[in-house]
Amino acid sequence: MDFIGSLGLQQREGVPSCPQEGLPCPSNSSELVQECLQQFKVTGAQLRQIQISLLDSMEQALKGQASPASAVRMLPTYVGSTPHGTEQGDFVVLELGATGASLRVLWVTLMGIEGHKMEPRSQEFVIPQEVMLGPGQQLFDFAARCLSEFLDALPVGNQGLQLGFSFSFPCHQTGLDKSTLISWTKGFRCSGVEGQDVVQLLRDAIQRQGTYSIDVVAVVNDTVGTMMGCEPGVGPCEVGLVVDTGTNACYMEEARHVAVLDEDRGRVCISVEWGSFSDDGALGPVLTIFDRTLDHESLNLGAQRFEKMIGGLYLGELVRLVLAHLAQCGVLFGGYTSPALLRQGGILLEHVAEIEDPSAGAARVHAILQDLGLNPSASDAEFVQHVCAAVCTRAAQLCAAALAAVLSRLQHSREQQTLQIAVATGGRVFERHPRFLSILQETVMLLAPECDVSFIPSVDGGGQGVAMVTAVAARLAAHRCLLEETLAPFRLTREQLAAVQAQMREAMAKGLQGEASSLRMLPTYVRDTPDGSERGDFLALDLGGTNFRVLLVHVATGGVQITSQIYSIPECVAQGSGQQLFDHIVDCIVDFQEKQGLSGQSLPLGFTFSFPCTQLGLDQGILLNWTKGFNASDCEGQDVVCLLREAIRRRQAVELNVVAIVNDTVGTMMSCGYEDPHCEVGLIVGTGTNACYMEELRNVASVAGDSGHMCINMEWGAFGDDGSLSMLSTRFDASVDQASINPGKQRFEKMISGMYLGEIVRHTLLHLTSLGVLFRGQQTQRLQTRDIFKTKFLSEIESDSLALRQVRAILEDLGLSLTSDDALMVLEVCQAVSQRAAQLCGAGVAAVVEKIRENRGLEELTVSVGVDGTLYKLHPHFSSLVAATVRELAPRCVVTFLQSEDGSGKGAALVTAVACRLAQMPCV
Ligand code: BG6
Ligand code: GLC
Ligand code: GLC
C-alpha cells in the first residue's frame, strides 16, 4: 500500500523545481551539501526556546486566553481516566486520518481481565485521492462502505454493534460522541465537513449504507487511543505521543486548570494539537528555505508549521526538496534529476527510513535511489544518507522539545519536583525509522532531566485504546438510557396535564355539590376580600407551615404593621396528644404577650390553622384529619377553636377572644387581597399544598343563599385519594406514600409539596444506584436515611448560578462521593421531579381560574393568585413553570401571581377585623 498516498501538497507534476531561490550554488559540492545540512542543525538553546515557548502557548490555551491559529489548541477530550482493565466487550474501531490515505477497520475484543488479550482483526483500505479532496459525504460514504466490507467477512450479526471512531484531526469535542472538526490537517480537504459534527456525519453515512446497525459511541483522537491502549507498566501511562503522517500528543491534565471545563476535580485528557504551533520567535530561527517551500506548496498554507517539520507526511518531501536543489546545482547525481525527484511526494517516509537503516548497506541505498530513477555515485549515496539523517534528526529533536514541554506542564500542574511517567508512542515514524525514538529519548533527557520517562509502544496502533474509550462511552450511554427510562414517568405531556385539569374540574363540581369526591371544597365563611376599611389591633396564630408563629397585627389607615415571633413545635408535640399540643400553643401565646406587654389584654384573635376543617361559621372548625407531619391524638373530629379555648381555660391566667379560624390559603388570599382587589385565589406550595378561591354561593350546596360569594378551601392536597391519579403515580411516589404517616392520603400533595419532593428524589436516586447508574452502584447508609435529602437541596441544586462543581459540593456534604457524571444525573433527577410538581400545580390553578371564568360567563378573566410557601418562593424555576402551565391550559385567563410577603397571619387578622366590624365588636 502507498503509505503516504495524497501528500497534502499541491500537485505540480512534471514542473521541475528550480534550485532553491536564495541559496547560492557553490561549485564545491561538499561545501554546498554541508551548507544544506547545516540549515537542519538545531542547537540546544533553540530547542529549549521552543520548549519554553510551547509550554507558554499550552498554558495560555488552558486558561482559555484567545489563541491565534498558530498556537497549540489544548482540546479537552472527555476522557477522564486511564483504563482500569475491567472494560470488556466487542467493539468495531474505525481509524481515519492517522496514517495518510489509509483507513483502518478493526474488530477488538476486550476481555475485562487485566493482562488477558485477544488479537484484533483488522483491514486497511486505501482512500482514493479524489475522496480525500472531494465532498465530505463521499468520504463518509466511503468509510461506511469499508465498514460493511470488513464486517461482511466476520461472523457477526448486523445489529447492536458499537463503534469507536478514531478521527485524527483537531476537533472541538462536546461529549464522548460529539466532535466538531475545526480544520483539516495533513492531506485531507473534503468540503462541507469543517464546523460539522463528524460523529453525526459518520452515523448518517452508515444509515445511508443501510447494511449494518452500528452505534457510533465514541470519537477519539489517535493520541488518545494510543495512550488508552497502553499496557499499564510501572505507573499509569498518562501521555500519548503520535508521530505518523502528522504529529501530536495528549496528556492527563488536572481538570481545575482547564478553563473551558466546569470541573474542579479529577483529570481530563487534553489533545495538545501541537502541530499548529508556529511561534515565529521560537520556530523562525530553525525554519529552512525548504520548510518554506514545502509550506508554500501544501494544501494548508501557513498552517501546521510545526507538524510540517516532524510529521511523516513531510519528512520525505523535505529530503526530496534538498536533493532536488543539490541535483539542480549540479552537485548530486551528476546534475541529473528524475521525474520522481521533481514530483511532489516522489520521496516517501519509507525511502528515507530505509536509506537511514544502518543494516541496509550501501547496495540497498543505491537500489532505492535507482528505483527513484537516479543514478548515484558512491559519494552521492553517502550525501543522501546525510541529508536524510539531518532532516529526521531535526524532526526527532523538535518532537523531543515539544514532549519536554508537555512533561514540564505535567510537573507544574502536579507540583512535583521529579516526574516518573510512561509515554505511549504510536505512529509509523516510530515504527519505521531506525533512530527516531533514540534521538527523541536522548534529547528529552537533556531537556527534561528531572523526568524519568519510559516510552511504551502502542498496541494495535491505538485500536485497543479506542475500544477502551468506546467501552466506557457505551457504559455511559447505557446509563443515560436507564436514566431516561427512570425519569420518563415524571415527564408529563400536555394531554396528561389537560386531563389532570379536567379531572380536577370534575372533582370540584362534585365536591361543591356534596357528592363523593376527593376534593372536599370546604366553605370558609369568608364572603369577601378586604376593602381597606379594616382597623384595629389583632393577635394571630399561624400553625401548620414550616414555622409556628404568634403575631400582633396592627391594621391602620397607613397600612398593616406586624410584630411576630417564631416558636418551635417539636415533633413529639406535633405527634403527641392534642392537649399537649394546644397547651404548648397557649404557652407560646402567653410568652408572646408578656414580651409584647400585652398581658391582661383580650385582643381578638385570628387563627391560621393549615389543616382541613369543616366550618359552620368563622369561629368554628372541625378538624377532619391531620396532614403533613402532624398527628396529635384526640383532635380529629373536634372543633379546633374549642380545643384552643379549653387550653386557654386550663391556663387560667390568659383571656383570649378567638374570632376566626382560617386556612393558610385563605389567609394568603386575604393578605394579598389587601393590596390587590383582583386577588381571588390563594395558593400554598410549601410543606403542603392547597388552594382556595372565591366561588359563587349558589354553587355551594352546603351553605344556604343564592347570591354573593364564599371562599372555598379546596384541600386539593387530597386530590386523587380516590385513585384517580394512579395513572401518573410512579413507583417512587408509591414508596414515599407508603413510608409516610398517612399512606393513601394527600396523593396530589405528595407529588407537589416540599415535605415530599426531596423524598421522591431520594427514592429515585436509590433506584438509579441499584441499577448501577449512580455512585458506581454503591448504596450508602446516608442515602437510605429518610428525609436526608431535603427539598431545599432541589432549589439549591437547580439554581442556575450554581456550577456543577457546587452541586457536587452540596451532595458531598451529604456524604455522597460522586463523579461529575453523577452530579449531572442528580441534577436531572431534581429537575424532572420539580418540573412535574410545578406542572401539576399549574394544572390545578388552571382548573380553578377557568372555573371562576365560567362561573362569571366571561370571555376573558383577569385574576390574581396570592401565593405563599417555601418551595414556591425558593425554587429557582417553580413559579415560572406554574405560570407557563397555566398560560397553556387556561389561555382565556390572564393570571397574575402575587407572592405574599407577610405570611397568612396578616390575612387571618384581616378576616378577624371584618368579623369584628360586622359583629360591631369593640376592637382595641
Ligand atoms: C407561611 C404562611 O408564610 O407559609 C403559613 O404564613 C403557610 O400560613 C406557610 O402555612 C406555607 O409555607 P411553608 O413552606 O412554611 O409550609
Ligand atoms: C494532526 C492532527 C492531530 C493528530 C496528529 C497525528 O496533527 O491534527 O489531531 O493527532 O495529526 O495523527
Ligand atoms: C395541607 C393542609 C392544608 C394546607 C396545606 C398548605 O394540605 O391540609 O389545609 O392549606 O397543607 O399548608
Short mmCIF file of N, CA and C in Angstrom, two decimals, residues 542-639:
data_model
loop_
_atom_site.label_atom_id
_atom_site.label_comp_id
_atom_site.label_asym_id
_atom_site.label_seq_id
_atom_site.Cartn_x
_atom_site.Cartn_y
_atom_site.Cartn_z
N ASP A 542 -50.32 31.26 63.57
CA ASP A 542 -50.09 30.69 62.24
C ASP A 542 -49.49 29.30 62.44
N LEU A 543 -50.32 28.29 62.34
CA LEU A 543 -49.87 26.92 62.63
C LEU A 543 -50.06 26.02 61.41
N GLY A 544 -49.01 25.27 61.08
CA GLY A 544 -49.18 24.26 60.03
C GLY A 544 -48.16 24.34 58.91
N GLY A 545 -47.43 25.47 58.83
CA GLY A 545 -46.36 25.55 57.82
C GLY A 545 -45.04 25.16 58.47
N THR A 546 -43.96 25.63 57.88
CA THR A 546 -42.64 25.30 58.42
C THR A 546 -42.51 25.84 59.85
N ASN A 547 -43.05 27.05 60.05
CA ASN A 547 -42.91 27.70 61.35
C ASN A 547 -44.25 27.92 62.03
N PHE A 548 -44.24 27.83 63.36
CA PHE A 548 -45.41 28.26 64.14
C PHE A 548 -45.12 29.68 64.59
N ARG A 549 -46.04 30.58 64.29
CA ARG A 549 -45.82 31.99 64.62
C ARG A 549 -46.95 32.54 65.47
N VAL A 550 -46.60 33.45 66.35
CA VAL A 550 -47.60 34.26 67.04
C VAL A 550 -47.35 35.69 66.59
N LEU A 551 -48.45 36.40 66.25
CA LEU A 551 -48.27 37.74 65.68
C LEU A 551 -49.19 38.76 66.34
N LEU A 552 -48.68 39.98 66.35
CA LEU A 552 -49.52 41.12 66.71
C LEU A 552 -49.66 41.94 65.43
N VAL A 553 -50.92 42.12 64.99
CA VAL A 553 -51.13 42.79 63.71
C VAL A 553 -51.88 44.09 63.97
N HIS A 554 -51.26 45.17 63.54
CA HIS A 554 -51.85 46.49 63.74
C HIS A 554 -52.34 46.97 62.38
N VAL A 555 -53.70 47.05 62.23
CA VAL A 555 -54.26 47.49 60.94
C VAL A 555 -54.73 48.93 61.10
N ALA A 556 -54.13 49.81 60.32
CA ALA A 556 -54.47 51.23 60.47
C ALA A 556 -54.60 51.86 59.08
N THR A 557 -54.90 53.14 59.08
CA THR A 557 -55.10 53.83 57.79
C THR A 557 -53.84 53.73 56.91
N GLY A 558 -52.71 53.84 57.54
CA GLY A 558 -51.46 53.84 56.77
C GLY A 558 -51.03 52.45 56.31
N GLY A 559 -51.74 51.41 56.69
CA GLY A 559 -51.33 50.04 56.29
C GLY A 559 -51.31 49.12 57.49
N VAL A 560 -50.57 48.03 57.33
CA VAL A 560 -50.55 46.99 58.35
C VAL A 560 -49.14 46.87 58.92
N GLN A 561 -49.07 46.84 60.26
CA GLN A 561 -47.76 46.61 60.89
C GLN A 561 -47.81 45.29 61.64
N ILE A 562 -46.74 44.54 61.50
CA ILE A 562 -46.77 43.21 62.12
C ILE A 562 -45.56 43.02 63.03
N THR A 563 -45.81 42.51 64.22
CA THR A 563 -44.73 42.07 65.10
C THR A 563 -44.96 40.58 65.32
N SER A 564 -43.93 39.79 65.13
CA SER A 564 -44.21 38.36 65.28
C SER A 564 -43.03 37.63 65.88
N GLN A 565 -43.32 36.46 66.36
CA GLN A 565 -42.25 35.61 66.88
C GLN A 565 -42.49 34.17 66.46
N ILE A 566 -41.39 33.52 66.11
CA ILE A 566 -41.49 32.12 65.69
C ILE A 566 -41.25 31.23 66.91
N TYR A 567 -42.07 30.24 67.05
CA TYR A 567 -41.89 29.24 68.13
C TYR A 567 -41.76 27.87 67.47
N SER A 568 -41.03 27.00 68.12
CA SER A 568 -40.91 25.68 67.51
C SER A 568 -42.00 24.76 68.05
N ILE A 569 -42.39 23.82 67.21
CA ILE A 569 -43.29 22.76 67.68
C ILE A 569 -42.51 21.47 67.54
N PRO A 570 -41.98 20.96 68.61
CA PRO A 570 -41.18 19.74 68.49
C PRO A 570 -42.03 18.60 67.91
N GLU A 571 -41.37 17.69 67.18
CA GLU A 571 -42.11 16.62 66.53
C GLU A 571 -42.92 15.81 67.55
N CYS A 572 -42.35 15.66 68.78
CA CYS A 572 -43.06 14.85 69.78
C CYS A 572 -44.37 15.55 70.21
N VAL A 573 -44.39 16.88 70.07
CA VAL A 573 -45.62 17.60 70.40
C VAL A 573 -46.60 17.52 69.23
N ALA A 574 -46.08 17.70 68.01
CA ALA A 574 -46.94 17.63 66.83
C ALA A 574 -47.59 16.25 66.71
N GLN A 575 -46.88 15.24 67.22
CA GLN A 575 -47.41 13.89 67.09
C GLN A 575 -47.77 13.28 68.45
N GLY A 576 -47.87 14.15 69.48
CA GLY A 576 -48.23 13.65 70.83
C GLY A 576 -49.74 13.73 71.05
N SER A 577 -50.15 14.19 72.25
CA SER A 577 -51.59 14.28 72.50
C SER A 577 -52.08 15.69 72.13
N GLY A 578 -53.38 15.77 71.78
CA GLY A 578 -53.96 17.04 71.40
C GLY A 578 -53.81 18.06 72.52
N GLN A 579 -54.06 17.61 73.75
CA GLN A 579 -53.99 18.51 74.91
C GLN A 579 -52.59 19.15 75.01
N GLN A 580 -51.60 18.28 74.85
CA GLN A 580 -50.21 18.75 74.91
C GLN A 580 -49.96 19.82 73.84
N LEU A 581 -50.45 19.54 72.64
CA LEU A 581 -50.22 20.46 71.52
C LEU A 581 -50.87 21.82 71.82
N PHE A 582 -52.14 21.81 72.24
CA PHE A 582 -52.82 23.09 72.45
C PHE A 582 -52.29 23.81 73.70
N ASP A 583 -51.87 23.06 74.72
CA ASP A 583 -51.23 23.71 75.88
C ASP A 583 -49.95 24.42 75.44
N HIS A 584 -49.22 23.74 74.57
CA HIS A 584 -47.96 24.33 74.07
C HIS A 584 -48.25 25.63 73.32
N ILE A 585 -49.32 25.60 72.50
CA ILE A 585 -49.68 26.79 71.72
C ILE A 585 -50.01 27.95 72.67
N VAL A 586 -50.80 27.65 73.70
CA VAL A 586 -51.19 28.73 74.64
C VAL A 586 -49.95 29.24 75.38
N ASP A 587 -49.04 28.34 75.73
CA ASP A 587 -47.80 28.78 76.39
C ASP A 587 -47.05 29.78 75.52
N CYS A 588 -47.03 29.49 74.26
CA CYS A 588 -46.32 30.38 73.33
C CYS A 588 -47.02 31.74 73.28
N ILE A 589 -48.36 31.72 73.26
CA ILE A 589 -49.10 32.99 73.20
C ILE A 589 -48.81 33.81 74.47
N VAL A 590 -48.84 33.13 75.61
CA VAL A 590 -48.59 33.82 76.88
C VAL A 590 -47.21 34.46 76.85
N ASP A 591 -46.24 33.69 76.39
CA ASP A 591 -44.87 34.20 76.32
C ASP A 591 -44.82 35.45 75.42
N PHE A 592 -45.50 35.34 74.28
CA PHE A 592 -45.51 36.46 73.33
C PHE A 592 -46.16 37.69 73.95
N GLN A 593 -47.29 37.46 74.61
CA GLN A 593 -47.99 38.60 75.23
C GLN A 593 -47.11 39.29 76.26
N GLU A 594 -46.42 38.45 77.04
CA GLU A 594 -45.55 39.04 78.08
C GLU A 594 -44.48 39.88 77.43
N LYS A 595 -43.87 39.31 76.40
CA LYS A 595 -42.78 40.03 75.74
C LYS A 595 -43.26 41.32 75.08
N GLN A 596 -44.49 41.31 74.60
CA GLN A 596 -45.02 42.49 73.90
C GLN A 596 -45.76 43.44 74.84
N GLY A 597 -45.78 43.11 76.14
CA GLY A 597 -46.50 43.97 77.10
C GLY A 597 -48.00 43.93 76.88
N LEU A 598 -48.52 42.81 76.44
CA LEU A 598 -49.95 42.71 76.14
C LEU A 598 -50.70 41.90 77.19
N SER A 599 -50.01 41.47 78.25
CA SER A 599 -50.64 40.62 79.24
C SER A 599 -51.87 41.31 79.81
N GLY A 600 -52.90 40.52 79.95
CA GLY A 600 -54.13 41.07 80.52
C GLY A 600 -55.08 41.62 79.48
N GLN A 601 -54.58 41.90 78.27
CA GLN A 601 -55.48 42.42 77.23
C GLN A 601 -56.12 41.26 76.47
N SER A 602 -57.35 41.40 76.10
CA SER A 602 -58.02 40.34 75.37
C SER A 602 -58.26 40.78 73.93
N LEU A 603 -57.19 40.70 73.14
CA LEU A 603 -57.32 41.12 71.74
C LEU A 603 -58.07 40.06 70.94
N PRO A 604 -58.81 40.50 69.91
CA PRO A 604 -59.44 39.50 69.03
C PRO A 604 -58.36 38.68 68.33
N LEU A 605 -58.61 37.41 68.22
CA LEU A 605 -57.56 36.52 67.68
C LEU A 605 -58.02 35.80 66.41
N GLY A 606 -57.17 35.85 65.39
CA GLY A 606 -57.41 35.09 64.16
C GLY A 606 -56.44 33.92 64.14
N PHE A 607 -56.93 32.74 63.83
CA PHE A 607 -56.10 31.55 63.94
C PHE A 607 -55.93 30.93 62.55
N THR A 608 -54.73 31.09 61.98
CA THR A 608 -54.45 30.37 60.74
C THR A 608 -54.12 28.94 61.12
N PHE A 609 -54.98 28.06 60.70
CA PHE A 609 -54.82 26.65 61.06
C PHE A 609 -54.82 25.89 59.73
N SER A 610 -53.64 25.43 59.33
CA SER A 610 -53.49 24.96 57.94
C SER A 610 -53.72 23.46 57.79
N PHE A 611 -54.93 23.09 58.14
CA PHE A 611 -55.34 21.68 58.02
C PHE A 611 -56.80 21.68 57.60
N PRO A 612 -57.28 20.57 57.05
CA PRO A 612 -58.67 20.55 56.58
C PRO A 612 -59.68 20.60 57.72
N CYS A 613 -60.55 21.59 57.68
CA CYS A 613 -61.57 21.73 58.72
C CYS A 613 -62.94 21.97 58.08
N THR A 614 -63.94 21.35 58.68
CA THR A 614 -65.31 21.69 58.29
C THR A 614 -65.71 22.90 59.11
N GLN A 615 -66.15 23.93 58.42
CA GLN A 615 -66.54 25.13 59.16
C GLN A 615 -68.05 25.32 59.04
N LEU A 616 -68.64 25.67 60.16
CA LEU A 616 -70.06 26.02 60.12
C LEU A 616 -70.23 27.51 60.36
N GLY A 617 -69.14 28.15 60.68
CA GLY A 617 -69.11 29.59 60.89
C GLY A 617 -67.65 29.98 60.91
N LEU A 618 -67.38 31.30 61.05
CA LEU A 618 -66.00 31.77 61.00
C LEU A 618 -65.17 31.25 62.18
N ASP A 619 -65.84 31.09 63.32
CA ASP A 619 -65.09 30.75 64.53
C ASP A 619 -65.30 29.30 64.92
N GLN A 620 -65.48 28.48 63.95
CA GLN A 620 -65.68 27.07 64.28
C GLN A 620 -65.01 26.25 63.18
N GLY A 621 -64.19 25.31 63.57
CA GLY A 621 -63.52 24.50 62.56
C GLY A 621 -63.27 23.10 63.09
N ILE A 622 -63.99 22.15 62.49
CA ILE A 622 -63.83 20.77 62.97
C ILE A 622 -62.75 20.09 62.15
N LEU A 623 -61.72 19.70 62.82
CA LEU A 623 -60.58 19.09 62.12
C LEU A 623 -61.02 17.77 61.51
N LEU A 624 -60.90 17.67 60.20
CA LEU A 624 -61.28 16.42 59.54
C LEU A 624 -60.19 15.37 59.71
N ASN A 625 -58.99 15.76 59.40
CA ASN A 625 -57.85 14.86 59.61
C ASN A 625 -56.58 15.70 59.56
N TRP A 626 -55.58 15.20 60.24
CA TRP A 626 -54.29 15.87 60.18
C TRP A 626 -53.65 15.62 58.82
N THR A 627 -52.79 16.52 58.40
CA THR A 627 -51.99 16.28 57.19
C THR A 627 -50.56 16.67 57.52
N LYS A 628 -49.70 16.58 56.54
CA LYS A 628 -48.29 16.92 56.69
C LYS A 628 -47.71 16.15 57.89
N GLY A 629 -46.88 16.74 58.69
CA GLY A 629 -46.24 15.94 59.74
C GLY A 629 -47.01 15.86 61.06
N PHE A 630 -48.23 16.40 61.11
CA PHE A 630 -48.96 16.44 62.37
C PHE A 630 -49.80 15.19 62.57
N ASN A 631 -49.89 14.78 63.84
CA ASN A 631 -50.72 13.61 64.12
C ASN A 631 -51.13 13.58 65.59
N ALA A 632 -51.38 14.76 66.19
CA ALA A 632 -51.70 14.79 67.63
C ALA A 632 -53.04 14.07 67.87
N SER A 633 -53.07 13.30 68.95
CA SER A 633 -54.24 12.45 69.19
C SER A 633 -55.45 13.26 69.67
N ASP A 634 -56.60 12.68 69.52
CA ASP A 634 -57.87 13.24 70.03
C ASP A 634 -58.22 14.61 69.48
N CYS A 635 -57.81 14.91 68.31
CA CYS A 635 -58.15 16.21 67.71
C CYS A 635 -59.08 16.03 66.52
N GLU A 636 -58.86 14.97 65.75
CA GLU A 636 -59.69 14.79 64.56
C GLU A 636 -61.15 14.66 65.00
N GLY A 637 -62.02 15.34 64.29
CA GLY A 637 -63.45 15.33 64.65
C GLY A 637 -63.80 16.39 65.70
N GLN A 638 -62.81 17.08 66.23
CA GLN A 638 -63.05 18.10 67.26
C GLN A 638 -63.00 19.50 66.66
N ASP A 639 -63.68 20.42 67.33
CA ASP A 639 -63.62 21.82 66.91
C ASP A 639 -62.31 22.42 67.46
#
